[in-house]
XYZ file of C-alpha atoms in Angstrom:
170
model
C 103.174 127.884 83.163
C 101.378 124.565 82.482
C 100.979 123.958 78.492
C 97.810 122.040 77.910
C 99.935 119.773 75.831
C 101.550 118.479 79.119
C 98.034 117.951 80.039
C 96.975 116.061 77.188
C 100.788 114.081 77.350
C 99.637 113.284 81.057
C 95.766 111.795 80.376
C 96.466 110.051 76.359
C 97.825 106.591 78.144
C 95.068 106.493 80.369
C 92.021 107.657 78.453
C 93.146 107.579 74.745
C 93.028 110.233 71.977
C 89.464 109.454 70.499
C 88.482 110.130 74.532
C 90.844 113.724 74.373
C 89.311 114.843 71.024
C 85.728 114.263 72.192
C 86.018 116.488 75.002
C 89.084 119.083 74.765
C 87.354 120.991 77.539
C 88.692 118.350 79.619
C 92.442 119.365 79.051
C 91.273 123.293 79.250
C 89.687 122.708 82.656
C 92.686 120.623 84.299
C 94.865 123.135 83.109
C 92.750 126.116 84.775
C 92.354 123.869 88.173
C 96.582 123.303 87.948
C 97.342 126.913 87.145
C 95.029 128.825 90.112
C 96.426 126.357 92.766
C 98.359 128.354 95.038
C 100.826 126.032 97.740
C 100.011 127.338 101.196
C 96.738 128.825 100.376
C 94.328 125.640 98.648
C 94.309 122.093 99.511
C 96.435 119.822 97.352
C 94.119 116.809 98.603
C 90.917 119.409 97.704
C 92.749 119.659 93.798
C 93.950 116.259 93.839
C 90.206 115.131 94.495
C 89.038 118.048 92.420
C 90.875 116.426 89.286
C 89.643 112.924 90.125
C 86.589 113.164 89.743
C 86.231 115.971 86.728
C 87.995 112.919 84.855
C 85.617 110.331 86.147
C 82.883 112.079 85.496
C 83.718 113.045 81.586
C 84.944 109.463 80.623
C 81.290 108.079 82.350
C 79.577 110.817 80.325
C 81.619 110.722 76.872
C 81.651 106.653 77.440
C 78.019 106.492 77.872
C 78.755 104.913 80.857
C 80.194 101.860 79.666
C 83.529 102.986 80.847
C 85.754 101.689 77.718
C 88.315 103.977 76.198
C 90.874 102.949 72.683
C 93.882 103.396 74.190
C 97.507 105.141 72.343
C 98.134 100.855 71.134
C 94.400 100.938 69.533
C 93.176 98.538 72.464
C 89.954 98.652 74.132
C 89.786 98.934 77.918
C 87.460 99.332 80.399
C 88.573 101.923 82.877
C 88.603 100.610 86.783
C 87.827 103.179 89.675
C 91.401 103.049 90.948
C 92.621 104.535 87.682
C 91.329 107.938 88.318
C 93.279 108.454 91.882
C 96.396 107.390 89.705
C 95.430 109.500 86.966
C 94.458 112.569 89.101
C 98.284 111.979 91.136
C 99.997 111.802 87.664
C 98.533 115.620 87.209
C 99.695 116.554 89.974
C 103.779 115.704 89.033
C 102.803 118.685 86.575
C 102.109 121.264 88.980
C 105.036 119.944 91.368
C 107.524 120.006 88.552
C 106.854 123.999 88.336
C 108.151 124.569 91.709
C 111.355 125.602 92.059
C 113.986 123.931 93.983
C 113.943 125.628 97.051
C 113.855 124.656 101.005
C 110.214 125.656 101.649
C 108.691 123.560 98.600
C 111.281 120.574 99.828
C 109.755 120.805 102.994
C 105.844 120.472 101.608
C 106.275 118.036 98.848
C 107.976 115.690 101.321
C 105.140 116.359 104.011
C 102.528 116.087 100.948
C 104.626 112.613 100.050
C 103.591 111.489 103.422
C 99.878 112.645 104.042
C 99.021 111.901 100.699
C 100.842 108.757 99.482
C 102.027 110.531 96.221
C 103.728 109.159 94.026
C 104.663 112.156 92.273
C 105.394 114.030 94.902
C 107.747 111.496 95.566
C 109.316 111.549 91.814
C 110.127 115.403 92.299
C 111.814 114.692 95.323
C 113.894 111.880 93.793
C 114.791 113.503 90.914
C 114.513 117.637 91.490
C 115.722 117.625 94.584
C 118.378 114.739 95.090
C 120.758 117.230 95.712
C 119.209 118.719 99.291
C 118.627 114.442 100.314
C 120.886 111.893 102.107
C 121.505 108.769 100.014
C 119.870 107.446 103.064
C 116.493 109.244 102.703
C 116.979 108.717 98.952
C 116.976 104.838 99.435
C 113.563 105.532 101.551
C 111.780 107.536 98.850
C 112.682 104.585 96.502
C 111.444 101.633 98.833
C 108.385 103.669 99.111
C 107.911 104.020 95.498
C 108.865 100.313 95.061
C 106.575 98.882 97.570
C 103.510 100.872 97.792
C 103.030 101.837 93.981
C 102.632 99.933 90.832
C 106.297 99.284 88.619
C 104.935 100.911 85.716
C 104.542 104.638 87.423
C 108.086 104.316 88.871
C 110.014 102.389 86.154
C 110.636 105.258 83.698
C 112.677 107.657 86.722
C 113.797 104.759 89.210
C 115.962 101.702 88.494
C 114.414 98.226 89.240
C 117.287 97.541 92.079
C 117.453 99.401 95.171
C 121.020 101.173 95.358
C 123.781 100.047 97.099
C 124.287 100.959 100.743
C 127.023 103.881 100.537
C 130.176 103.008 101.755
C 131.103 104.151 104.873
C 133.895 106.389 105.243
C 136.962 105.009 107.153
């Protein structure tokens, strides 16, 4: 089950509580979109997208277009068009974090780490599912994480420094 709390946890360093309490539909509706998505049956990209731009188009409408927001530190920023991809793939680590750890959702969040260059599907398979991964392929998902996404989305779950190769067994 998806609490709209995560939700709202998920969108407040991006688009601020004044932004959240102006439109609380917003939370409502990402929660409804995360909850009916069935794996196998919809199209994560199709939700992914979906989520994108329902939050682009309520922070152009509730910011009158101007596009600022008062972020969770009271500072004023003007939102940028890649934050919404980000924003949209940070809503998605939700959704993936319900799964269980099993071998068929192992096998689609990796091939949905590779279509879709997602960061969070990447996360669950660091941290969920380290137990069904080589330190080998482990060592990928990091490099991956470390070189094609921003520190601040991986620093909280990865460590700055790439692990040591594992010692090989003599």
């Amino acid at each position: 089950m998806i609490l709209l709390e995560q939700v709202a946890d998920a969108l407040r360093p991006w688009v601020g509580e004044p932004l959240l309490a102006a439109c609380p539909q917003l939370c409502t509706e990402i929660q409804r979109r995360l909850q009916l998505y069935v794996m196998g049956r919809d199209d994560p990209e199709g939700l992914r997208s979906g989520l994108e731009g329902l939050i682009r188009a309520t922070v152009r409408k509730v910011t009158e277009e101007t596009w600022l927001v008062r972020l969770p530190d009271g500072s004023l920023v003007r939102m940028e068009s890649e934050d919404f991809p980000i924003i949209a793939d940070e809503l998605m680590y939700i959704l993936f974090d319900q799964y269980p750890i099993d071998a068929r959702h192992l096998m689609w969040l990796r091939d949905f780490s590779l279509r879709a260059s997602s960061l969070s599907a990447i996360r669950i398979l660091y941290t969920k599912y380290a137990d069904y991964a080589s330190a080998d392929e482990l060592n990928a998902l990091a490099r991956v994480a470390r070189s094609c996404h921003p520190a601040f989305r991986w620093r909280a779950w990865l460590k700055e420094e790439e692990p040591a190769e594992p010692e090989e067994a003599k």
